[in-house]
Amino acid sequence: MNEAVTVQDRHAQSARSSLLPSGEMKRGFAPAIGLAVISAALIAMFTNTERWQGHWVSTVGQLHTIGILLTGPIAAAGACWLGGRERRRGLGELRSSMPRSVLMQTIGASAPAVAWPVGGYFVAAAVVLVSTWPYATVDSPPLMLIAADLASMAALSMAGFALGQLISWRLAAPSLAVLVYAILGSTAFFGDGFFSQLSPTVSHYGLWDRPVWWYGPVFFVWMAGIACTILLLAGRRRGLALAPLAAAAGAAVLLVNSGDDVWRLNPETSALVCANGKPKVCVTELHSEQLLGVEAAIEQTYAKLEGVPDLPEQWSENPTYKFGDVIAPEKRVLNLGFGEASVNPTMGREVTEPGRYLQEIAQELAYGNCQGGKWTYPPQSSAVVEWLAGSPDTSVTYYGARPKGIDLTVAWLEGTSESERNAWLNQYFDAVEKCDAKQVPTS
């Protein structure tokens, strides 16, 4: 009998100790959630560093989208399980016997479920930012977007905890993880409009863009307002919950109405820096340390075209260009682009794949500013690319076998006399200037 009473007392004492936030913070399931958040965020980020490391906006943007996409479901599901445990162990009834208010009890109960995911994301973000610091040469990180991410983690965790207390289904936590992942993923990559602008994973890809000063704080208010509303409702303070709910609603209206206008071209990174050679080569401040390597690649290409008249006299990086834009033809200026692996930001000061970048220069030269219309990408274009770069045109090989006509034209360009080749190339570039494939000469 005494032994049974002792066991019962031990269980009661254990339950009471679990009511203390300090006890839950140090042991149990909550720390595992934080470690899972750290691991997921860092694995996701460091498996594709070439996409973000070296540019502050790319770093924060990748963390904002991919980081939240993978850690948000973990936070929500973990908090849901902790909320369900509260209900299963009857800790709510035990707390009702304590002198503290329901709100304070709710804060104490949910603190580990919220603090550990938020803290884990903070640690992961700090590691990512530190890893970018040696390579980012201009601008500064938009830290308020990181603060907004922390608020998003708090909102997802608080929502998961509240659902766990309400739903008795044992598969609620994994089901919530799948649901959150599906919602965040769809709004991050496939959504457009109302829901995508309010999603914690809303994506924006623009190396030279930067959010307006108020975007981060407003998004923070939107997410933090949701978290505080859920907390106050769970703490039975419905009247007080109206204040953060109103703040969240106002922030949501501002975000939806602003859309993509919250992103503006950043003059610190988009200003052009030019070399003094001929042809003139200009890159943005963001790639200023690669200027010499880019100029060398263009000069090497032009060396093979010596004697060909009317070549572009300037190559400029265009920070406002977006894939699919129709560029107005400019006879003397060509758009200077950077392929994903040609200028590796982690290397900082050099073109890391000269061969591939030579091909990108050749593609820009061989295709010009033509998109659609009368231009049908004849085999001669790929032949010119291969002859200039010394390697097969990847824009052709990517989609399948190369047409036989390319080999014949390349062989002709390599074997014919300089005068015949230059005359043929002059006629070819005239056709490119007019974007009329019918005027491309045969070899």
Tab-separated table of C-alpha atoms in Angstrom:
chain	number	residue	atom	x	y	z
A	1	MET	CA	0.000	0.000	0.000
A	2	ASN	CA	2.707	2.441	1.000
A	3	GLU	CA	4.674	1.469	-2.092
A	4	ALA	CA	1.645	2.192	-4.327
A	5	VAL	CA	1.169	5.571	-2.684
A	6	THR	CA	4.832	6.342	-3.186
A	7	VAL	CA	4.640	5.537	-6.894
A	8	GLN	CA	1.532	7.688	-7.222
A	9	ASP	CA	3.243	10.551	-5.421
A	10	ARG	CA	6.210	10.246	-7.718
A	11	HIS	CA	3.971	10.493	-10.787
A	12	ALA	CA	2.233	13.533	-9.332
A	13	GLN	CA	5.558	15.144	-8.487
A	14	SER	CA	6.820	14.417	-12.014
A	15	ALA	CA	3.693	15.939	-13.509
A	16	ARG	CA	4.016	19.052	-11.355
A	17	SER	CA	7.677	19.445	-12.288
A	18	SER	CA	6.751	19.181	-15.946
A	19	LEU	CA	4.532	22.215	-15.488
A	20	LEU	CA	7.617	24.348	-14.986
A	21	PRO	CA	8.957	25.803	-18.258
A	22	SER	CA	12.548	25.427	-17.060
A	23	GLY	CA	12.126	21.670	-16.716
A	24	GLU	CA	10.569	21.234	-20.156
A	25	MET	CA	13.186	23.462	-21.733
A	26	LYS	CA	16.055	21.250	-20.623
A	27	ARG	CA	14.710	17.769	-21.213
A	28	GLY	CA	12.066	15.814	-23.046
A	29	PHE	CA	10.899	16.126	-26.647
A	30	ALA	CA	11.166	19.910	-27.078
A	31	PRO	CA	14.987	20.055	-27.391
A	32	ALA	CA	14.798	17.338	-30.058
A	33	ILE	CA	12.525	19.616	-32.127
A	34	GLY	CA	15.108	22.381	-31.958
A	35	LEU	CA	17.908	20.046	-33.038
A	36	ALA	CA	15.762	18.734	-35.906
A	37	VAL	CA	15.106	22.304	-37.062
A	38	ILE	CA	18.820	23.131	-37.010
A	39	SER	CA	19.727	19.954	-38.905
A	40	ALA	CA	17.035	20.344	-41.565
A	41	ALA	CA	17.857	23.989	-42.232
A	42	LEU	CA	21.608	23.480	-42.471
A	43	ILE	CA	21.373	20.358	-44.636
A	44	ALA	CA	18.979	22.125	-47.014
A	45	MET	CA	21.194	25.184	-47.288
A	46	PHE	CA	24.637	23.621	-47.542
A	47	THR	CA	23.716	21.092	-50.215
A	48	ASN	CA	23.423	23.902	-52.802
A	49	THR	CA	25.704	26.713	-51.663
A	50	GLU	CA	26.328	27.831	-55.261
A	51	ARG	CA	22.801	29.248	-55.352
A	52	TRP	CA	23.189	31.635	-52.449
A	53	GLN	CA	26.601	31.856	-50.818
A	54	GLY	CA	28.179	35.130	-51.809
A	55	HIS	CA	25.082	37.346	-52.094
A	56	TRP	CA	23.291	38.573	-48.994
A	57	VAL	CA	19.850	38.786	-50.589
A	58	SER	CA	20.249	35.323	-52.125
A	59	THR	CA	21.329	33.929	-48.767
A	60	VAL	CA	18.390	35.361	-46.848
A	61	GLY	CA	15.978	34.574	-49.684
A	62	GLN	CA	17.055	30.930	-49.870
A	63	LEU	CA	16.818	30.620	-46.099
A	64	HIS	CA	13.426	32.338	-46.153
A	65	THR	CA	12.001	29.903	-48.713
A	66	ILE	CA	13.799	26.579	-48.365
A	67	GLY	CA	14.543	26.978	-44.648
A	68	ILE	CA	10.955	27.639	-43.619
A	69	LEU	CA	9.619	25.071	-46.093
A	70	LEU	CA	11.544	22.260	-44.391
A	71	THR	CA	11.622	23.450	-40.783
A	72	GLY	CA	8.072	24.814	-40.590
A	73	PRO	CA	6.419	21.370	-40.796
A	74	ILE	CA	8.865	20.045	-38.195
A	75	ALA	CA	8.018	22.889	-35.809
A	76	ALA	CA	4.261	22.553	-36.309
A	77	ALA	CA	4.244	18.756	-35.950
A	78	GLY	CA	6.534	18.773	-32.909
A	79	ALA	CA	4.450	21.414	-31.172
A	80	CYS	CA	1.292	19.499	-32.054
A	81	TRP	CA	2.682	16.386	-30.402
A	82	LEU	CA	3.598	18.369	-27.282
A	83	GLY	CA	0.112	19.885	-27.189
A	84	GLY	CA	-1.414	16.435	-27.512
A	85	ARG	CA	0.752	15.176	-24.686
A	86	GLU	CA	-0.597	17.971	-22.488
A	87	ARG	CA	-4.105	16.729	-23.172
A	88	ARG	CA	-3.286	13.025	-22.828
A	89	ARG	CA	-1.538	13.455	-19.480
A	90	GLY	CA	-4.299	15.670	-18.122
A	91	LEU	CA	-1.895	18.475	-17.338
A	92	GLY	CA	-4.552	21.031	-18.165
A	93	GLU	CA	-6.664	19.880	-15.226
A	94	LEU	CA	-3.601	19.879	-12.984
A	95	ARG	CA	-2.781	23.419	-13.999
A	96	SER	CA	-6.326	24.555	-13.230
A	97	SER	CA	-5.634	23.778	-9.572
A	98	MET	CA	-2.689	26.157	-9.527
A	99	PRO	CA	-3.038	29.839	-8.581
A	100	ARG	CA	-1.644	31.167	-11.877
A	101	SER	CA	-4.000	32.517	-14.521
A	102	VAL	CA	-4.968	30.434	-17.551
A	103	LEU	CA	-2.921	32.716	-19.793
A	104	MET	CA	0.214	32.318	-17.723
A	105	GLN	CA	-0.321	28.575	-17.602
A	106	THR	CA	-0.704	28.504	-21.392
A	107	ILE	CA	2.477	30.533	-21.832
A	108	GLY	CA	4.357	28.147	-19.583
A	109	ALA	CA	2.969	25.086	-21.335
A	110	SER	CA	3.646	26.307	-24.872
A	111	ALA	CA	7.015	27.956	-24.194
A	112	PRO	CA	9.159	24.858	-24.912
A	113	ALA	CA	7.146	24.007	-28.035
A	114	VAL	CA	7.707	27.514	-29.418
A	115	ALA	CA	11.105	28.488	-28.039
A	116	TRP	CA	13.030	25.459	-29.263
A	117	PRO	CA	11.983	25.652	-32.950
A	118	VAL	CA	12.492	29.425	-32.964
A	119	GLY	CA	15.856	29.077	-31.245
A	120	GLY	CA	16.896	26.296	-33.615
A	121	TYR	CA	16.056	28.396	-36.644
A	122	PHE	CA	17.953	31.333	-35.154
A	123	VAL	CA	21.078	29.202	-34.710
A	124	ALA	CA	20.819	27.837	-38.263
A	125	ALA	CA	20.337	31.334	-39.693
A	126	ALA	CA	23.363	32.605	-37.774
A	127	VAL	CA	25.532	29.800	-39.174
A	128	VAL	CA	24.350	30.508	-42.715
A	129	LEU	CA	24.960	34.257	-42.423
A	130	VAL	CA	28.444	33.710	-40.998
A	131	SER	CA	29.246	31.358	-43.890
A	132	THR	CA	28.281	34.054	-46.411
A	133	TRP	CA	30.169	36.868	-44.715
A	134	PRO	CA	33.655	36.097	-46.207
A	135	TYR	CA	32.288	36.082	-49.776
A	136	ALA	CA	29.644	38.840	-49.860
A	137	THR	CA	31.568	41.872	-51.067
A	138	VAL	CA	28.804	44.476	-51.209
A	139	ASP	CA	25.579	45.373	-49.448
A	140	SER	CA	24.393	43.978	-46.086
A	141	PRO	CA	21.937	41.235	-45.070
A	142	PRO	CA	18.243	42.216	-44.684
A	143	LEU	CA	18.072	41.060	-41.075
A	144	MET	CA	14.410	41.979	-40.638
A	145	LEU	CA	13.541	39.122	-43.003
A	146	ILE	CA	15.279	36.780	-40.554
A	147	ALA	CA	13.213	38.315	-37.752
A	148	ALA	CA	10.082	37.713	-39.837
A	149	ASP	CA	11.154	34.086	-40.279
A	150	LEU	CA	11.466	33.698	-36.510
A	151	ALA	CA	7.947	35.075	-36.127
A	152	SER	CA	6.760	32.593	-38.765
A	153	MET	CA	8.289	29.715	-36.813
A	154	ALA	CA	6.583	30.985	-33.661
A	155	ALA	CA	3.214	31.172	-35.442
A	156	LEU	CA	3.513	27.659	-36.888
A	157	SER	CA	4.611	26.260	-33.532
A	158	MET	CA	1.855	28.007	-31.610
A	159	ALA	CA	-0.765	26.833	-34.109
A	160	GLY	CA	0.525	23.261	-33.874
A	161	PHE	CA	0.472	23.322	-30.070
A	162	ALA	CA	-3.086	24.646	-29.951
A	163	LEU	CA	-4.283	22.018	-32.458
A	164	GLY	CA	-2.588	19.288	-30.455
A	165	GLN	CA	-4.543	20.302	-27.367
A	166	LEU	CA	-7.841	20.249	-29.293
A	167	ILE	CA	-7.485	17.158	-31.514
A	168	SER	CA	-7.332	13.707	-29.941
A	169	TRP	CA	-6.282	11.866	-33.119
A	170	ARG	CA	-2.873	10.272	-32.632
A	171	LEU	CA	-1.853	10.891	-36.230
A	172	ALA	CA	-2.569	14.590	-35.897
A	173	ALA	CA	1.120	15.569	-35.694
A	174	PRO	CA	2.392	13.769	-38.842
A	175	SER	CA	-0.750	14.743	-40.738
A	176	LEU	CA	-0.187	18.367	-39.786
A	177	ALA	CA	3.419	18.152	-40.998
A	178	VAL	CA	2.276	16.911	-44.414
A	179	LEU	CA	-0.430	19.575	-44.621
A	180	VAL	CA	1.910	22.426	-43.652
A	181	TYR	CA	4.543	21.237	-46.126
A	182	ALA	CA	1.976	21.051	-48.924
A	183	ILE	CA	0.646	24.552	-48.198
A	184	LEU	CA	4.067	26.152	-47.818
A	185	GLY	CA	5.415	24.405	-50.908
A	186	SER	CA	2.484	25.325	-53.111
A	187	THR	CA	2.594	28.979	-52.093
A	188	ALA	CA	6.383	29.162	-52.391
A	189	PHE	CA	6.789	27.830	-55.922
A	190	PHE	CA	3.371	27.570	-57.556
A	191	GLY	CA	1.198	30.198	-55.927
A	192	ASP	CA	0.488	33.674	-57.204
A	193	GLY	CA	-1.620	36.373	-55.656
A	194	PHE	CA	-3.326	36.573	-52.286
A	195	PHE	CA	-2.037	33.450	-50.537
A	196	SER	CA	1.484	33.573	-51.962
A	197	GLN	CA	2.035	37.116	-50.678
A	198	LEU	CA	1.052	36.049	-47.164
A	199	SER	CA	2.983	32.787	-47.120
A	200	PRO	CA	6.064	32.539	-44.859
A	201	THR	CA	7.860	30.944	-47.810
A	202	VAL	CA	6.997	33.562	-50.445
A	203	SER	CA	9.946	33.551	-52.845
A	204	HIS	CA	11.610	36.293	-54.830
A	205	TYR	CA	14.635	35.734	-57.034
A	206	GLY	CA	16.521	38.889	-57.907
A	207	LEU	CA	20.234	39.182	-57.215
A	208	TRP	CA	20.130	42.949	-57.409
A	209	ASP	CA	16.837	43.487	-55.578
A	210	ARG	CA	16.291	44.427	-51.967
A	211	PRO	CA	13.028	44.689	-50.009
A	212	VAL	CA	11.761	48.117	-49.023
A	213	TRP	CA	12.568	49.057	-45.446
A	214	TRP	CA	9.085	48.345	-44.101
A	215	TYR	CA	8.571	44.897	-45.671
A	216	GLY	CA	10.410	42.925	-42.998
A	217	PRO	CA	8.715	44.663	-40.046
A	218	VAL	CA	5.258	44.345	-41.629
A	219	PHE	CA	5.740	40.646	-42.345
A	220	PHE	CA	6.968	40.252	-38.764
A	221	VAL	CA	3.756	41.886	-37.495
A	222	TRP	CA	1.681	39.598	-39.745
A	223	MET	CA	3.249	36.400	-38.391
A	224	ALA	CA	3.708	37.576	-34.802
A	225	GLY	CA	0.093	38.777	-34.767
A	226	ILE	CA	-1.100	35.287	-35.656
A	227	ALA	CA	1.080	33.722	-32.962
A	228	CYS	CA	-0.135	36.152	-30.272
A	229	THR	CA	-3.778	35.743	-31.327
A	230	ILE	CA	-3.591	31.963	-30.980
A	231	LEU	CA	-1.820	32.285	-27.620
A	232	LEU	CA	-4.419	34.690	-26.202
A	233	LEU	CA	-7.337	32.593	-27.464
A	234	ALA	CA	-5.818	29.489	-25.872
A	235	GLY	CA	-5.327	31.516	-22.687
A	236	ARG	CA	-9.011	32.502	-22.732
A	237	ARG	CA	-8.315	36.198	-23.290
A	238	ARG	CA	-10.606	36.697	-26.262
A	239	GLY	CA	-10.907	40.427	-25.774
A	240	LEU	CA	-7.156	40.954	-25.744
A	241	ALA	CA	-6.815	38.702	-28.796
A	242	LEU	CA	-8.552	41.320	-30.919
A	243	ALA	CA	-5.509	43.637	-30.776
A	244	PRO	CA	-2.930	41.283	-32.368
A	245	LEU	CA	-5.624	39.989	-34.717
A	246	ALA	CA	-6.286	43.526	-35.957
A	247	ALA	CA	-2.538	44.165	-36.341
A	248	ALA	CA	-2.135	40.946	-38.330
A	249	ALA	CA	-5.093	41.819	-40.546
A	250	GLY	CA	-3.728	45.303	-41.260
A	251	ALA	CA	-0.304	43.878	-42.121
A	252	ALA	CA	-1.917	41.281	-44.380
A	253	VAL	CA	-3.837	43.935	-46.305
A	254	LEU	CA	-0.653	45.951	-46.822
A	255	LEU	CA	1.304	42.885	-48.014
A	256	VAL	CA	-1.377	41.767	-50.462
A	257	ASN	CA	-1.887	45.230	-51.926
A	258	SER	CA	1.857	45.806	-52.336
A	259	GLY	CA	2.651	42.521	-54.085
A	260	ASP	CA	6.063	42.410	-55.749
A	261	ASP	CA	6.416	46.185	-55.437
A	262	VAL	CA	8.066	45.587	-52.064
A	263	TRP	CA	11.204	44.553	-53.986
A	264	ARG	CA	13.247	47.357	-55.527
A	265	LEU	CA	16.487	47.495	-57.502
A	266	ASN	CA	19.339	48.057	-55.068
A	267	PRO	CA	21.709	50.797	-56.332
A	268	GLU	CA	24.547	49.456	-54.175
A	269	THR	CA	24.656	46.175	-56.098
A	270	SER	CA	23.250	47.128	-59.522
A	271	ALA	CA	25.596	50.018	-60.407
A	272	LEU	CA	27.826	49.210	-63.394
A	273	VAL	CA	31.611	48.928	-63.197
A	274	CYS	CA	33.410	48.968	-66.564
A	275	ALA	CA	36.836	47.979	-67.850
A	276	ASN	CA	38.788	50.179	-70.246
A	277	GLY	CA	39.416	47.562	-72.939
A	278	LYS	CA	37.831	47.062	-76.326
A	279	PRO	CA	35.119	45.849	-76.531
A	280	LYS	CA	33.891	47.656	-73.447
A	281	VAL	CA	32.866	45.235	-70.683
A	282	CYS	CA	30.644	46.291	-67.781
A	283	VAL	CA	29.447	44.254	-64.804
A	284	THR	CA	27.456	45.244	-61.766
A	285	GLU	CA	29.011	45.967	-58.390
A	286	LEU	CA	27.750	42.560	-57.284
A	287	HIS	CA	30.171	40.873	-59.724
A	288	SER	CA	32.842	43.567	-59.788
A	289	GLU	CA	35.574	41.213	-58.616
A	290	GLN	CA	34.958	38.945	-61.606
A	291	LEU	CA	35.359	41.803	-64.110
A	292	LEU	CA	38.888	40.867	-65.211
A	293	GLY	CA	37.938	37.227	-65.786
A	294	VAL	CA	34.866	38.213	-67.777
A	295	GLU	CA	36.855	40.667	-69.897
A	296	ALA	CA	39.471	37.981	-70.604
A	297	ALA	CA	36.779	35.540	-71.802
A	298	ILE	CA	35.276	38.115	-74.170
A	299	GLU	CA	38.684	39.141	-75.524
A	300	GLN	CA	39.516	35.481	-76.160
A	301	THR	CA	36.264	35.113	-78.103
A	302	TYR	CA	36.887	38.267	-80.142
A	303	ALA	CA	40.384	37.075	-81.011
A	304	LYS	CA	38.807	34.309	-83.112
A	305	LEU	CA	36.628	36.895	-84.846
A	306	GLU	CA	39.407	39.241	-85.880
A	307	GLY	CA	38.492	40.797	-89.191
A	308	VAL	CA	34.728	40.341	-88.775
A	309	PRO	CA	33.104	43.815	-88.959
A	310	ASP	CA	30.280	45.272	-86.875
A	311	LEU	CA	30.718	43.158	-83.761
A	312	PRO	CA	29.098	44.488	-80.555
A	313	GLU	CA	31.268	47.203	-79.043
A	314	GLN	CA	29.942	46.766	-75.505
A	315	TRP	CA	28.904	43.917	-73.212
A	316	SER	CA	26.917	44.924	-70.141
A	317	GLU	CA	25.378	42.966	-67.313
A	318	ASN	CA	21.672	43.775	-67.126
A	319	PRO	CA	20.307	43.682	-63.552
A	320	THR	CA	16.741	44.340	-64.718
A	321	TYR	CA	16.591	41.373	-67.114
A	322	LYS	CA	14.243	38.545	-66.207
A	323	PHE	CA	13.986	35.207	-67.973
A	324	GLY	CA	11.429	35.478	-70.753
A	325	ASP	CA	11.794	39.225	-71.245
A	326	VAL	CA	11.918	40.417	-74.847
A	327	ILE	CA	15.021	42.571	-75.197
A	328	ALA	CA	14.929	45.409	-77.705
A	329	PRO	CA	17.640	44.791	-80.323
A	330	GLU	CA	20.742	46.925	-79.823
A	331	LYS	CA	23.328	46.713	-82.572
A	332	ARG	CA	26.359	47.632	-80.497
A	333	VAL	CA	25.463	46.266	-77.046
A	334	LEU	CA	24.831	42.683	-75.928
A	335	ASN	CA	23.456	41.504	-72.601
A	336	LEU	CA	26.134	39.974	-70.378
A	337	GLY	CA	24.789	37.074	-68.347
A	338	PHE	CA	26.213	34.814	-65.682
A	339	GLY	CA	25.406	31.110	-65.691
A	340	GLU	CA	24.742	29.395	-62.396
A	341	ALA	CA	28.128	27.690	-62.233
A	342	SER	CA	30.206	30.041	-64.369
A	343	VAL	CA	30.746	32.656	-61.698
A	344	ASN	CA	30.739	30.768	-58.433
A	345	PRO	CA	30.120	33.356	-55.700
A	346	THR	CA	32.090	31.374	-53.123
A	347	MET	CA	35.244	31.858	-55.204
A	348	GLY	CA	34.704	35.598	-55.195
A	349	ARG	CA	37.373	36.910	-57.542
A	350	GLU	CA	37.480	34.702	-60.610
A	351	VAL	CA	35.445	32.935	-63.242
A	352	THR	CA	35.600	29.400	-61.888
A	353	GLU	CA	34.599	27.532	-65.058
A	354	PRO	CA	36.246	29.430	-67.930
A	355	GLY	CA	35.251	26.844	-70.536
A	356	ARG	CA	31.605	27.009	-69.646
A	357	TYR	CA	31.653	30.772	-69.455
A	358	LEU	CA	33.294	30.964	-72.889
A	359	GLN	CA	30.332	28.998	-74.192
A	360	GLU	CA	27.868	31.386	-72.564
A	361	ILE	CA	29.643	34.322	-74.221
A	362	ALA	CA	29.523	32.469	-77.546
A	363	GLN	CA	25.805	31.762	-77.108
A	364	GLU	CA	25.058	35.407	-76.420
A	365	LEU	CA	27.013	36.370	-79.523
A	366	ALA	CA	25.570	33.672	-81.789
A	367	TYR	CA	21.936	34.168	-80.735
A	368	GLY	CA	22.053	37.901	-80.043
A	369	ASN	CA	18.886	39.510	-78.720
A	370	CYS	CA	16.586	37.284	-80.780
A	371	GLN	CA	13.629	35.617	-79.094
A	372	GLY	CA	10.729	34.235	-81.059
A	373	GLY	CA	9.542	35.959	-84.236
A	374	LYS	CA	11.458	34.936	-87.352
A	375	TRP	CA	14.283	33.349	-85.333
A	376	THR	CA	14.076	29.550	-85.228
A	377	TYR	CA	17.580	28.672	-83.904
A	378	PRO	CA	19.082	27.113	-87.060
A	379	PRO	CA	21.908	24.531	-86.792
A	380	GLN	CA	24.404	27.177	-87.927
A	381	SER	CA	23.924	28.970	-84.596
A	382	SER	CA	25.066	25.995	-82.564
A	383	ALA	CA	27.942	25.503	-84.989
A	384	VAL	CA	29.111	29.075	-84.376
A	385	VAL	CA	28.873	28.524	-80.608
A	386	GLU	CA	30.902	25.315	-80.803
A	387	TRP	CA	33.556	26.873	-83.029
A	388	LEU	CA	33.941	29.945	-80.818
A	389	ALA	CA	33.922	28.094	-77.469
A	390	GLY	CA	35.726	24.934	-78.574
A	391	SER	CA	33.034	22.714	-77.000
A	392	PRO	CA	29.561	21.430	-78.039
A	393	ASP	CA	26.671	23.836	-77.628
A	394	THR	CA	24.950	22.759	-74.402
A	395	SER	CA	21.722	24.485	-75.440
A	396	VAL	CA	21.433	21.747	-78.098
A	397	THR	CA	22.886	18.727	-76.300
A	398	TYR	CA	20.697	19.415	-73.264
A	399	TYR	CA	17.592	18.548	-75.264
A	400	GLY	CA	18.951	15.532	-77.144
A	401	ALA	CA	21.216	14.519	-80.015
A	402	ARG	CA	22.909	17.231	-82.044
A	403	PRO	CA	21.723	17.762	-85.624
A	404	LYS	CA	24.219	16.458	-88.203
A	405	GLY	CA	24.408	19.847	-89.867
A	406	ILE	CA	26.293	21.260	-86.891
A	407	ASP	CA	29.323	19.009	-87.446
A	408	LEU	CA	29.513	19.937	-91.122
A	409	THR	CA	29.379	23.680	-90.402
A	410	VAL	CA	31.969	23.434	-87.618
A	411	ALA	CA	34.313	21.510	-89.920
A	412	TRP	CA	33.842	24.138	-92.625
A	413	LEU	CA	34.555	27.015	-90.203
A	414	GLU	CA	37.737	25.318	-89.045
A	415	GLY	CA	38.986	24.369	-92.518
A	416	THR	CA	38.075	27.286	-94.740
A	417	SER	CA	40.205	30.351	-95.378
A	418	GLU	CA	40.042	33.354	-93.063
A	419	SER	CA	38.540	35.599	-95.737
A	420	GLU	CA	35.752	33.134	-96.576
A	421	ARG	CA	35.039	32.499	-92.900
A	422	ASN	CA	34.869	36.211	-92.078
A	423	ALA	CA	32.551	36.880	-95.017
A	424	TRP	CA	30.276	34.037	-93.903
A	425	LEU	CA	30.310	35.217	-90.278
A	426	ASN	CA	29.556	38.782	-91.343
A	427	GLN	CA	26.486	37.562	-93.219
A	428	TYR	CA	25.511	35.372	-90.262
A	429	PHE	CA	25.724	38.226	-87.726
A	430	ASP	CA	23.693	40.448	-90.047
A	431	ALA	CA	20.944	37.804	-89.927
A	432	VAL	CA	21.232	37.689	-86.125
A	433	GLU	CA	20.936	41.461	-85.946
A	434	LYS	CA	17.699	41.257	-87.943
A	435	CYS	CA	16.562	38.141	-86.040
A	436	ASP	CA	15.716	36.519	-89.353
A	437	ALA	CA	16.838	32.879	-89.543
A	438	LYS	CA	16.019	32.726	-93.259
A	439	GLN	CA	18.976	35.021	-93.949
A	440	VAL	CA	21.459	32.744	-92.154
A	441	PRO	CA	23.969	31.557	-94.789
A	442	THR	CA	24.609	27.907	-95.527
A	443	SER	CA	28.138	26.567	-95.306
